[in-house]
Coordinates of C-alpha atoms and ligand atoms in Angstrom, one line a residue:
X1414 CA 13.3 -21.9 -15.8
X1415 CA 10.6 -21.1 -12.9
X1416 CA 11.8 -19.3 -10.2
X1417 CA 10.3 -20.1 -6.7
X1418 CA 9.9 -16.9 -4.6
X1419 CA 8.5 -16.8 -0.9
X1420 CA 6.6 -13.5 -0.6
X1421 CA 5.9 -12.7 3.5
X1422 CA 3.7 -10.2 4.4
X1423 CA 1.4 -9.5 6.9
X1424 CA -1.5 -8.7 4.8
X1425 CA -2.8 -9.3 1.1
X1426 CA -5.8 -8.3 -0.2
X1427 CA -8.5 -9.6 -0.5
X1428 CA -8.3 -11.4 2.5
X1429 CA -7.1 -8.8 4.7
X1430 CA -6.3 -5.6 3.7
X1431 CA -5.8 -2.1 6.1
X1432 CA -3.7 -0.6 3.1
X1433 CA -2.1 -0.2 -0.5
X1434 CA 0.7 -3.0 0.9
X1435 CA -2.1 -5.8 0.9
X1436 CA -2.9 -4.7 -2.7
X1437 CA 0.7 -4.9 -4.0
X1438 CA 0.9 -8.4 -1.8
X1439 CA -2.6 -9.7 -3.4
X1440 CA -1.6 -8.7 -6.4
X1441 CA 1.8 -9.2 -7.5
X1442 CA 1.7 -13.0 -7.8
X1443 CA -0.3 -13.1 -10.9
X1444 CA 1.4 -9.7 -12.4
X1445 CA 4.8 -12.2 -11.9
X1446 CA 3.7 -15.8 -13.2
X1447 CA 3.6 -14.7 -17.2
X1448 CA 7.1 -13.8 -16.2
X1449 CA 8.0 -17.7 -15.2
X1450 CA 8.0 -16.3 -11.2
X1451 CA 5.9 -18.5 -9.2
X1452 CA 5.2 -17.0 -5.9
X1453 CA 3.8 -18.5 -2.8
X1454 CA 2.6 -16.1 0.0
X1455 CA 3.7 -16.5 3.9
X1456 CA 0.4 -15.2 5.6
X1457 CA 0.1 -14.9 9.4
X1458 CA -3.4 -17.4 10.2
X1459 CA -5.7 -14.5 11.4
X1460 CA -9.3 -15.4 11.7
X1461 CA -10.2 -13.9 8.7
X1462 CA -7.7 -15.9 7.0
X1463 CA -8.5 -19.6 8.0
X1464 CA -12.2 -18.0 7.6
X1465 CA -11.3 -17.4 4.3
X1466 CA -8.7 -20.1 3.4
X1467 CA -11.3 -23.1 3.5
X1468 CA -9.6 -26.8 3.2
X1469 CA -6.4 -25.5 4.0
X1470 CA -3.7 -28.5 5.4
X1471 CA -1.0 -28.8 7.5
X1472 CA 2.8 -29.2 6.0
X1473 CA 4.2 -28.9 9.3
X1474 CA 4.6 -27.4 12.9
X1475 CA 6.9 -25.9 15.7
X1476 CA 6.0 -27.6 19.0
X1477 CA 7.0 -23.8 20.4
X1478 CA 6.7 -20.8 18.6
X1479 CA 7.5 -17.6 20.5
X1480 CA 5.3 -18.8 23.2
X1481 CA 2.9 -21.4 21.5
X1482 CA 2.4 -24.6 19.1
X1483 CA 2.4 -23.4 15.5
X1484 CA 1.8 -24.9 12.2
X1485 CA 2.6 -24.3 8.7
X1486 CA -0.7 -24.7 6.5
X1487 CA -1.2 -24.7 3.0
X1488 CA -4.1 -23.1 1.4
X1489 CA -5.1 -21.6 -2.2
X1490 CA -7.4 -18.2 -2.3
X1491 CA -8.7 -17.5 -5.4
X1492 CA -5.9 -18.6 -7.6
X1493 CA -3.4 -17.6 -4.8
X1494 CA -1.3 -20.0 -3.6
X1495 CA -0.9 -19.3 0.2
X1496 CA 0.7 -20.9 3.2
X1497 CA -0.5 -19.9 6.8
X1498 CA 1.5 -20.0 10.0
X1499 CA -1.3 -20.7 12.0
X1500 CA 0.0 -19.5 15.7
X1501 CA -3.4 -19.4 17.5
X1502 CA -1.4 -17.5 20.7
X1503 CA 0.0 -14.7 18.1
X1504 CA -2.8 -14.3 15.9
X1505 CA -6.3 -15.9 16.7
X1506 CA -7.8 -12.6 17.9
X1507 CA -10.3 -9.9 17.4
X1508 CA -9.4 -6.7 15.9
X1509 CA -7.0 -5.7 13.2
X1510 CA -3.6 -7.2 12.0
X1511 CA -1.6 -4.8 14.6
X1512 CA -4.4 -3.3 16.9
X1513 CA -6.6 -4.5 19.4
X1514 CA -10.6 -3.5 19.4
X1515 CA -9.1 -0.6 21.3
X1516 CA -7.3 1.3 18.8
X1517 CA -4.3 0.2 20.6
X1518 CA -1.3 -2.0 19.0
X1519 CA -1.3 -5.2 20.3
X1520 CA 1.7 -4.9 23.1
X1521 CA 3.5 -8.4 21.6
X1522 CA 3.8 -7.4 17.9
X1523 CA 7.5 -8.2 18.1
X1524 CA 6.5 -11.3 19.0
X1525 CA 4.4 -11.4 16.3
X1526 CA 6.0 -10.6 13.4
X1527 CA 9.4 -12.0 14.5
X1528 CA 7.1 -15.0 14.4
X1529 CA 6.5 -14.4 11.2
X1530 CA 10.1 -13.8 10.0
X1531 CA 11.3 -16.5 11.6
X1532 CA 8.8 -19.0 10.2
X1533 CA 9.5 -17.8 6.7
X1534 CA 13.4 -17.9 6.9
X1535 CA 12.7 -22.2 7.8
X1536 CA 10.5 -22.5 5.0
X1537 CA 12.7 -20.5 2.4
X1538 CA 15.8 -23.1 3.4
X1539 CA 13.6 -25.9 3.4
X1540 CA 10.5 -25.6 1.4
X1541 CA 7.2 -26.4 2.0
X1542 CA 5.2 -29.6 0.5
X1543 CA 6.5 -29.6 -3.0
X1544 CA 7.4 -26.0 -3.4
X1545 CA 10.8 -24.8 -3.2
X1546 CA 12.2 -21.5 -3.1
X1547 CA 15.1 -19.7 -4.7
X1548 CA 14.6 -16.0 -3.1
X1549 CA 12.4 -14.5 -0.7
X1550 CA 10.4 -11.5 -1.0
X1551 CA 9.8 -9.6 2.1
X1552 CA 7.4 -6.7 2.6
X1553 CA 7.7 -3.5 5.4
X1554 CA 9.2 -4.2 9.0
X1555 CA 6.7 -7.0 9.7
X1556 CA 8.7 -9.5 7.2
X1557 CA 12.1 -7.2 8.5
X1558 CA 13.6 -9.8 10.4
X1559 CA 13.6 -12.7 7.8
X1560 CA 16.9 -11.6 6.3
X1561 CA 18.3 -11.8 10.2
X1562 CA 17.3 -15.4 10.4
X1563 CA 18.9 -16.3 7.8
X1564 CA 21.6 -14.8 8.1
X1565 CA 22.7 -16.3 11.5
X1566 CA 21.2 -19.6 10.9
X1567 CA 23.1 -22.3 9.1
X1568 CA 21.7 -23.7 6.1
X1569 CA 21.2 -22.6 2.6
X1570 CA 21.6 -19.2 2.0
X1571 CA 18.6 -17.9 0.3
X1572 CA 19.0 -14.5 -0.8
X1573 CA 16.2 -12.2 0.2
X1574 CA 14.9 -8.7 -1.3
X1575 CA 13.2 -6.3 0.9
X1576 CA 11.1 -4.2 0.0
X1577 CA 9.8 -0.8 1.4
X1578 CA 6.1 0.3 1.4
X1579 CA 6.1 3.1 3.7
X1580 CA 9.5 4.3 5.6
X1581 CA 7.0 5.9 8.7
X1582 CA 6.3 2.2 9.8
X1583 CA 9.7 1.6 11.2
X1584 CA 8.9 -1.7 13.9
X1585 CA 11.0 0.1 16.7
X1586 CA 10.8 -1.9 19.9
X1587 CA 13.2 -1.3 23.1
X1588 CA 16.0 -3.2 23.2
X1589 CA 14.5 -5.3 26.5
X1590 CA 12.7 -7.4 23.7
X1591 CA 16.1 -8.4 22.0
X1592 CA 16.9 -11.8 24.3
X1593 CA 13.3 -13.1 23.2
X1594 CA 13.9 -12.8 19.3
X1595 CA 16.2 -16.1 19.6
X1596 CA 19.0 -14.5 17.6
X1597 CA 23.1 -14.6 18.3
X1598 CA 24.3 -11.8 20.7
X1599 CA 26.2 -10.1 18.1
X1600 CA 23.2 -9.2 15.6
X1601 CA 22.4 -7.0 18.5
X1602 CA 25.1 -4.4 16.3
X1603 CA 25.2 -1.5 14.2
X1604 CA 26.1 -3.8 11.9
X1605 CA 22.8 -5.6 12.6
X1606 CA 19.1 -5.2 14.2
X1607 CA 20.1 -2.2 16.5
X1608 CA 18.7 0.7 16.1
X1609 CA 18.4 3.8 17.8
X1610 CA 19.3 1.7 21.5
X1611 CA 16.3 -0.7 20.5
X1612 CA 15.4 -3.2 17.7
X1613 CA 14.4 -2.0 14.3
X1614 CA 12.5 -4.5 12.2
X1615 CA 13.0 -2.2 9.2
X1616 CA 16.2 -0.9 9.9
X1617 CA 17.2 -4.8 10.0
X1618 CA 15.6 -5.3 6.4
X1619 CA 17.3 -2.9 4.8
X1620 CA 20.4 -4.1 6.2
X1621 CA 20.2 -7.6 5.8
X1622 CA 18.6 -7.7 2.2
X1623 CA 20.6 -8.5 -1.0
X1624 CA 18.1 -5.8 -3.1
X1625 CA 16.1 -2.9 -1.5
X1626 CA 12.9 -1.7 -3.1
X1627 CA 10.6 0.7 -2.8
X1628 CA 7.3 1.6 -4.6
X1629 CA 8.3 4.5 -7.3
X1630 CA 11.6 6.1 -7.8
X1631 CA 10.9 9.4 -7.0
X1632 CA 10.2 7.5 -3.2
X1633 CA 14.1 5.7 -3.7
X1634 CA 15.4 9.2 -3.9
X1635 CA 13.1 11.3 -1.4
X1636 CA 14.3 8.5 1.6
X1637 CA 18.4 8.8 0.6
X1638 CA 17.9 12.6 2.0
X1639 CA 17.8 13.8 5.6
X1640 CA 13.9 15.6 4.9
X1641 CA 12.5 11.9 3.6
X1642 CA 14.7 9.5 5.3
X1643 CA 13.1 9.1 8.6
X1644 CA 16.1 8.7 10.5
X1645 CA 17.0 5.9 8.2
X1646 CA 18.5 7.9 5.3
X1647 CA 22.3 7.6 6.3
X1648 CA 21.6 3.8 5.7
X1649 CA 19.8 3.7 2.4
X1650 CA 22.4 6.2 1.3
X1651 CA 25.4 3.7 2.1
X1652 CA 22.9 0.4 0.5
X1653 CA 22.1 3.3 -2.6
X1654 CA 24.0 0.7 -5.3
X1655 CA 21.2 -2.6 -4.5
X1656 CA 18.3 -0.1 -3.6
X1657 CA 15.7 0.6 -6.8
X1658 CA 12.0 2.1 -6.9
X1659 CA 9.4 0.2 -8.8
X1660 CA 5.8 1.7 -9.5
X1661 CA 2.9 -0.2 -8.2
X1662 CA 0.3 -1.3 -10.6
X1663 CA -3.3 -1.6 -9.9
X1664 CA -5.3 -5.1 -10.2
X1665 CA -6.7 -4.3 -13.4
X1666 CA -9.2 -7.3 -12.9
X1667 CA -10.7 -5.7 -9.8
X1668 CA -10.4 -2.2 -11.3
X1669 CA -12.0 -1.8 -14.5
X1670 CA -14.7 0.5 -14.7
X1671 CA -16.2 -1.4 -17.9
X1672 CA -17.1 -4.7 -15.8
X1673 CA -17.1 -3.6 -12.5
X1674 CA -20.1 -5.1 -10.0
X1675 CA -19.6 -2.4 -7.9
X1676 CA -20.4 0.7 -9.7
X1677 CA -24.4 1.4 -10.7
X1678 CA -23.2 2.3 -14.4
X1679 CA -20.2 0.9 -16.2
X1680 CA -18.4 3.4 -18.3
X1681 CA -15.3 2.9 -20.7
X1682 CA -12.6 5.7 -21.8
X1683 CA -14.4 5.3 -25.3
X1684 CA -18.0 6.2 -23.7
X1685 CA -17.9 8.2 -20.3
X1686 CA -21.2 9.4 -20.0
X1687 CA -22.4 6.5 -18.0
X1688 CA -20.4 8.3 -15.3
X1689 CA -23.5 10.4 -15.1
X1690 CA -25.5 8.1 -13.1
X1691 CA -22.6 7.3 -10.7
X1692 CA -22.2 10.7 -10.0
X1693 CA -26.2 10.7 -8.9
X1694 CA -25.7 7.8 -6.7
X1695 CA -22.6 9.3 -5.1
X1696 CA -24.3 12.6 -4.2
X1697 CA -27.3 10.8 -3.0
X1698 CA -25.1 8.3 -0.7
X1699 CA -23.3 11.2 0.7
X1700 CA -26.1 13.2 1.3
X1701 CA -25.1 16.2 -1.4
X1702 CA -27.4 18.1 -3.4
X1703 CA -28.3 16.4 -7.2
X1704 CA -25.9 19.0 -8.6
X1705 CA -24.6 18.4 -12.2
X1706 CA -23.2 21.4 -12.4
X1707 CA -21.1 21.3 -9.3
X1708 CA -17.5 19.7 -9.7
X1709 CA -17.3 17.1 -7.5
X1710 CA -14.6 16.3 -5.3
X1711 CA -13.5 13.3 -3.4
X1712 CA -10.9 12.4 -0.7
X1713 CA -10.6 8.1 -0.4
X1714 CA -7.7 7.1 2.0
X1715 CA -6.5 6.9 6.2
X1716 CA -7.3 9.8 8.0
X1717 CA -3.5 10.6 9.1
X1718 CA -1.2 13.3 9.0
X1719 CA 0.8 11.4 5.7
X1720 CA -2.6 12.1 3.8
X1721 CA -3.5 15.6 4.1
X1722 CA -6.8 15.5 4.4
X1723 CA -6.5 18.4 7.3
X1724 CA -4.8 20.4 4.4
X1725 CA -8.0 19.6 2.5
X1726 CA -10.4 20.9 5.1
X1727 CA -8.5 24.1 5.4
X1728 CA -8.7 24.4 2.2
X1729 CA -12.7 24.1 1.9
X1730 CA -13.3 27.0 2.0
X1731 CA -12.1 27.6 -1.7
X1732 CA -13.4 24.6 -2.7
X1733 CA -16.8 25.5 -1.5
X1734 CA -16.3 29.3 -3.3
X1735 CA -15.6 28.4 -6.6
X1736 CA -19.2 26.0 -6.2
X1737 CA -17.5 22.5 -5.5
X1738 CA -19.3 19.1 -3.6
X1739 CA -16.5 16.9 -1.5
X1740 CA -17.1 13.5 -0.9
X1741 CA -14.8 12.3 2.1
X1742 CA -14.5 8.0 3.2
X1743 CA -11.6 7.2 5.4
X1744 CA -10.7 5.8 9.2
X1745 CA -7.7 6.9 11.2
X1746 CA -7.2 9.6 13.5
X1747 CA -10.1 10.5 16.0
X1748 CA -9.7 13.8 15.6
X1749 CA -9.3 13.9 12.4
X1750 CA -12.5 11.8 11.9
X1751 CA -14.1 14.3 14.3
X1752 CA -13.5 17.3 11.3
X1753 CA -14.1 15.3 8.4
X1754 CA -17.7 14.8 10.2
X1755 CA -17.6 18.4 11.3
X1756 CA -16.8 19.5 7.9
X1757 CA -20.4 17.5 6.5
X1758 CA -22.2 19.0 9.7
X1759 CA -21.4 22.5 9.0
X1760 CA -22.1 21.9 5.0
X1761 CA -25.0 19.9 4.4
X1762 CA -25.6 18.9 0.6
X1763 CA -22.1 20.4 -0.2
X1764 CA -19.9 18.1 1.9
X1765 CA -20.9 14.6 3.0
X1766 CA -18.2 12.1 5.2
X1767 CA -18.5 8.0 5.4
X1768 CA -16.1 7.2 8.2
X1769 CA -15.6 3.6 7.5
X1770 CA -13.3 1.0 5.4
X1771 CA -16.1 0.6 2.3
X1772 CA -14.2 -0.9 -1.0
X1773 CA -17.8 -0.4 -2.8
X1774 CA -17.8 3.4 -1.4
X1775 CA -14.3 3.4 -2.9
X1776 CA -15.6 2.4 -6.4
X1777 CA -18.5 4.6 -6.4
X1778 CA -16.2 7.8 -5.4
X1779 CA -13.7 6.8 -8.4
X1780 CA -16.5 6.1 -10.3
X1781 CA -18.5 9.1 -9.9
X1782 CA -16.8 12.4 -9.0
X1783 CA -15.5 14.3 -10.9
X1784 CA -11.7 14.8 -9.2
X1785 CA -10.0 12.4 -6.7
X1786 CA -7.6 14.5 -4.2
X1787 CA -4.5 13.0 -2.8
X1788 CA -2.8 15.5 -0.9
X1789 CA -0.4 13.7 1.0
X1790 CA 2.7 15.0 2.6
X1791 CA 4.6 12.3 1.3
X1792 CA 3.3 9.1 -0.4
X1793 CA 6.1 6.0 -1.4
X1794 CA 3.7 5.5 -4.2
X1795 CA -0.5 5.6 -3.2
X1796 CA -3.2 3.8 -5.5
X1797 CA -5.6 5.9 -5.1
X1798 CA -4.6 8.1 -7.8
X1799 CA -3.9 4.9 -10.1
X1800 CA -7.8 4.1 -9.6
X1801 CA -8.6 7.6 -9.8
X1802 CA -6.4 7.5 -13.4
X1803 CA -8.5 4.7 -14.8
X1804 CA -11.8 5.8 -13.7
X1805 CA -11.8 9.0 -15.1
X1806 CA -11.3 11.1 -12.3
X1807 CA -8.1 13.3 -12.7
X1808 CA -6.7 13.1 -10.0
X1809 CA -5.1 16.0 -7.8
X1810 CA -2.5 15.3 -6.4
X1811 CA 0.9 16.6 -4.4
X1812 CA 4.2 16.3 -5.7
X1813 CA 5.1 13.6 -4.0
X1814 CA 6.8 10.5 -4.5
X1815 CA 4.8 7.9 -6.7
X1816 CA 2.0 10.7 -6.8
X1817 CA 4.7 12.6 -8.7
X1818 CA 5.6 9.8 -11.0
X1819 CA 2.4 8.6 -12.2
X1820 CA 0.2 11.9 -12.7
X1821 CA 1.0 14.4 -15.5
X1822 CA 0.2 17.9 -14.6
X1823 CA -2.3 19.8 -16.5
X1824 CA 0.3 22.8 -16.7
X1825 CA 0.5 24.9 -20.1
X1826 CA 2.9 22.7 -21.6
X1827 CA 1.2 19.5 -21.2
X1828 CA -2.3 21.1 -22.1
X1829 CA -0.6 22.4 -25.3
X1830 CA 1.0 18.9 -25.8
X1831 CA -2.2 17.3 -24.7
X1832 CA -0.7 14.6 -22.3
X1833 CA -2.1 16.3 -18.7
X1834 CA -4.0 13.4 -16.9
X1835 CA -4.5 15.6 -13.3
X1836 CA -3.5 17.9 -11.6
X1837 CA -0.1 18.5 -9.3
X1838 CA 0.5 20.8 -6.2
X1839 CA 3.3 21.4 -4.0
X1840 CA 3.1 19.9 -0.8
X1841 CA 1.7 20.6 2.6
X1842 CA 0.3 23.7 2.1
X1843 CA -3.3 24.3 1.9
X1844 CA -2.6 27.6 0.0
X1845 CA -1.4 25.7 -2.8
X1846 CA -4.0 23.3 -2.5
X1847 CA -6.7 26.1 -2.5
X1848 CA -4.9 27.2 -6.0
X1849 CA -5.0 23.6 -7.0
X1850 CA -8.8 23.2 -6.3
X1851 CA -9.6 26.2 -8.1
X1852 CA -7.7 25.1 -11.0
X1853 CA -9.1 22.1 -11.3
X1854 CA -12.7 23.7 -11.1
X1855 CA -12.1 26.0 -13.9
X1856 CA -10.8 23.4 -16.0
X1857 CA -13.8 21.0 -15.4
X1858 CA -15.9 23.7 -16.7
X1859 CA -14.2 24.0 -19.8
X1860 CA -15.8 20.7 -21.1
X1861 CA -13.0 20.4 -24.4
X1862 CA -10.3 20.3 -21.6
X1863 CA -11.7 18.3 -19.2
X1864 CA -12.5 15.6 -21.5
X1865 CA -9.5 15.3 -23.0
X1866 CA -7.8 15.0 -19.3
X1867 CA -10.3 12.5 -18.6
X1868 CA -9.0 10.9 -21.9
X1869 CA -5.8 10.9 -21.3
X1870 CA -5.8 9.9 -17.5
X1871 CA -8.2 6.9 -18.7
X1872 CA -5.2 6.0 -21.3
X1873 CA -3.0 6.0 -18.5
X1874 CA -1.0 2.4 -18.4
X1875 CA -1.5 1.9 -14.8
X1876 CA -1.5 -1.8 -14.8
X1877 CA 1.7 -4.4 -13.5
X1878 CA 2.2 -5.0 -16.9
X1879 CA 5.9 -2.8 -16.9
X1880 CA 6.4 -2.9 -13.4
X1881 CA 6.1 -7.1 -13.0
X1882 CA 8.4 -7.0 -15.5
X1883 CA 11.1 -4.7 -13.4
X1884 CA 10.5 -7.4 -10.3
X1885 CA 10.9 -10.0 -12.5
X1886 CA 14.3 -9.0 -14.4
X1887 CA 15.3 -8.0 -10.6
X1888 CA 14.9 -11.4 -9.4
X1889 CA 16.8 -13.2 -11.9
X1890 CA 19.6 -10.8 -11.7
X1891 CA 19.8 -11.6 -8.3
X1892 CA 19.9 -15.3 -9.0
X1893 CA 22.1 -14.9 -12.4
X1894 CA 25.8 -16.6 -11.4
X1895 CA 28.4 -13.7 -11.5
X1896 CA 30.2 -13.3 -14.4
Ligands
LIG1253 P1 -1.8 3.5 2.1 O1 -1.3 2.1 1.9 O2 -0.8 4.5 2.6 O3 -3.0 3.5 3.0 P2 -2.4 3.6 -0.7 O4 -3.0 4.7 -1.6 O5 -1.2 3.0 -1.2 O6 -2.3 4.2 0.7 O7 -3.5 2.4 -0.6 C1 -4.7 2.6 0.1 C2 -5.7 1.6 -0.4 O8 -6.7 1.4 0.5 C3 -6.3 2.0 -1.7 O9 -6.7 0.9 -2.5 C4 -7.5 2.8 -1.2 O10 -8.6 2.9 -2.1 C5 -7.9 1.9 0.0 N1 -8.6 2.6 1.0 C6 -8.1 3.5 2.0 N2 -9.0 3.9 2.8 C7 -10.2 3.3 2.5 C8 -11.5 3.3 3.0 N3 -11.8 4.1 4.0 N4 -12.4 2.5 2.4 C9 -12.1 1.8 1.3 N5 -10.9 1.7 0.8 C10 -9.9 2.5 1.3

């Protein structure tokens, strides 16, 4: 039988996309349908989206929505099927999902996203069009309060699973904006959306949701502790028995380096050299010398604390000794965007920075440098070293959640066993990072080893294949009548 699953979130790729959760989003859906899981995805309408969604019609519409008419529209994208809560007050603006052209999050994204929630918890009871639903699938605090809605609504119950992308996005608002969200005194509990004094979107997804996931299982344990949990780790401890970690996969479609549109020379595991000529074009887009002989490095991802990346530039000088190039594309933090370009300035031809959201800069760094580095502090599960995997650039990594789960250190063990497909570091520390860069430099100069690496990370199953299955078997559990 085909299960009907809502999926909410408040970005999927490729129609709007400011991290790995619109990946996951964009993705899933067709990872699931093999699986006899047809999912339909709750979008908010931002202009992108109806730019995007042509011929898109209405199903249905609130004469007041938190402040405005809405309506429910139904849409396909690219084999997607979507539906829209076109809410031209919440969501017909400039600027990104959350922030304003200023940098600044827009000051009504409760509002927003309870919008959002609320919306999807109707549509779940009731359908929409044709389609009905038999579970709901919400993702990160923005889909948090759909569980809440339904919970203190009457009407079918439709169970919901939540699932967790990044713990450090918490939707905590003061408790002033409680009276607007439109639900019963008493969800304003412990036992409920309070958190902290305020409202916590996330804290009220984990607590409302029938299954918890999160995006690897190293992740599912590192938040159960005080160091990982964020302030939310007594909670997931006590929901521990319905909470699970489930790797991401990548879009294979969109990510394969034999067809890719993006790249200047395909390549496959079985013939690599093409890589060559990427390699070129990367050092001649970033402004680095036409070195062959110099490993090259490359950082892809937000400029935040969470990545690193400031433990990278500390640790550039090492890099730089042992005769290294970095390659450096991300946008986040102004200061942090302020040394990446410093970094360039003060190396020309040996460090180059692109401070911009590119996806074709992203392919040409997987698919020309020789390493990808994901440092991160903590990462729930990160693609970047997935693409980095099946592009043939070992990645080097931190041990770290999903970075810890889907990388294979090139220790002595694994070199003797020949499984290593990267590189792995302790955390936060550039020290160990310097080590780690060095490492990796001596081992790309020992061309036997390095190829076989590269082999081995291009072998590396880093598809939904395994994973869609794990969603899949979760859902039906969750559906299966109790025995
Ligand atoms: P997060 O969701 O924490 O930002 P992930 O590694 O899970 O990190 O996903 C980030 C995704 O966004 C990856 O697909 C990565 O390649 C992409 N990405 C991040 N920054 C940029 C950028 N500046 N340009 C292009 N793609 C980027």
């Amino acid at each position: 039988m085909t299960l009907g699953v809502l999926a909410v979130a408040s970005e999927a790729a490729p129609l709007v996309k400011t991290g790995g959760l619109a990946d996951v989003v964009g993705a899933l859906p067709a990872a699931l349908a093999p699986h006899g899981i047809a999912v339909t995805t709750l979008l908010p309408c931002y202009p992108a989206v109806r730019a995007a969604a042509k011929g898109a019609r209405a199903l249905r519409s609130w004469p007041a929505l938190f402040g405005g008419p809405a309506r429910l529209l139904a849409a396909r994208h690219e084999g997607l099927p979507l539906l829209l809560l076109d809410a031209p007050h919440l969501y017909d603006r400039p600027g990104g999902p959350y922030l304003g052209p200023d940098g600044r999050d827009w000051p009504d994204n409760a509002l927003r996203f309870a919008a959002l929630s609320l919306a999807a918890a109707e549509v779940a009871r009731e359908g929409a069009g044709r389609a009905r639903f038999d579970l709901v699938h919400a993702h990160d605090w923005q889909a948090g309060l759909v569980g809440a809605y339904l919970r203190h609504a009457p009407g079918r119950r439709v169970p919901v699973v939540f699932s967790i992308h990044n713990l450090a996005f918490q939707g905590h608002f003061p408790a002033g904006i409680f009276p607007a969200l439109g639900l019963p005194p008493e969800a304003f509990a412990t036992e409920g959306v309070e958190y902290y004094g305020g409202v916590g979107f996330l804290k009220a997804g984990i607590w409302y949701a029938d299954r918890i996931t999160t995006v690897s299982p190293t992740y599912a344990a590192e938040i159960a502790t005080p160091e990982g949990g964020m302030g939310l780790d007594g909670l997931l401890r006590a929901r521990s028995a319905v909470l699970c970690g489930i790797l991401n996969g990548l879009d294979t479609r969109i990510w394969d380096p034999a067809t890719d549109p993006l790249l200047p020379a395909r390549f496959s595991a079985a013939d690599p050299a093409p890589r060559a000529a990427n390699k070129r074009a990367l050092q001649a887009r970033f402004g680095l010398a036409q070195d062959a002989a110099a490993p090259l490095f490359a950082f892809i991802g937000r400029l935040a604390w969470q990545k690193g990346v400031d433990l990278l530039l500390a640790a550039l000088p090492a890099l730089l000794d042992w005769g290294g190039q970095l390659a450096l594309l991300g946008t986040g933090e102004a200061a942090l965007e302020q040394a990446a370009r410093d970094a360039a300035a003060a190396h020309p031809g040996r460090v180059g920075a692109a401070i911009a959201f590119e996806e074709p800069l992203a392919h040409l760094l997987h698919g020309g440098a020789d390493c990808v580095v994901v440092p991160s502090r903590f990462e729930p599960c990160g693609l970047t070293q997935l693409c980095a995997l099946r592009y043939g650039a070992p990645p080097l990594v931190s041990r770290v959640g999903g970075l810890a789960d889907t990388v294979v250190d090139a220790n002595e063990a694994a070199l003797a066993a020949g499984v290593a497909t990267g590189l792995m570091v302790a955390p936060g520390s550039a020290e160990a990072l310097s080590a780690g860069l060095r490492r990796a430099a001596a081992l790309w100069r020992d061309r036997a080893a390095w190829a076989r690496i590269q082999a081995n990370a291009m072998a590396a199953d880093v598809s939904w294949g395994r994973s869609a299955a794990r969603y899949a078997a979760l859902f039906r559990g969750l559906l299966a009548p109790p025995p």
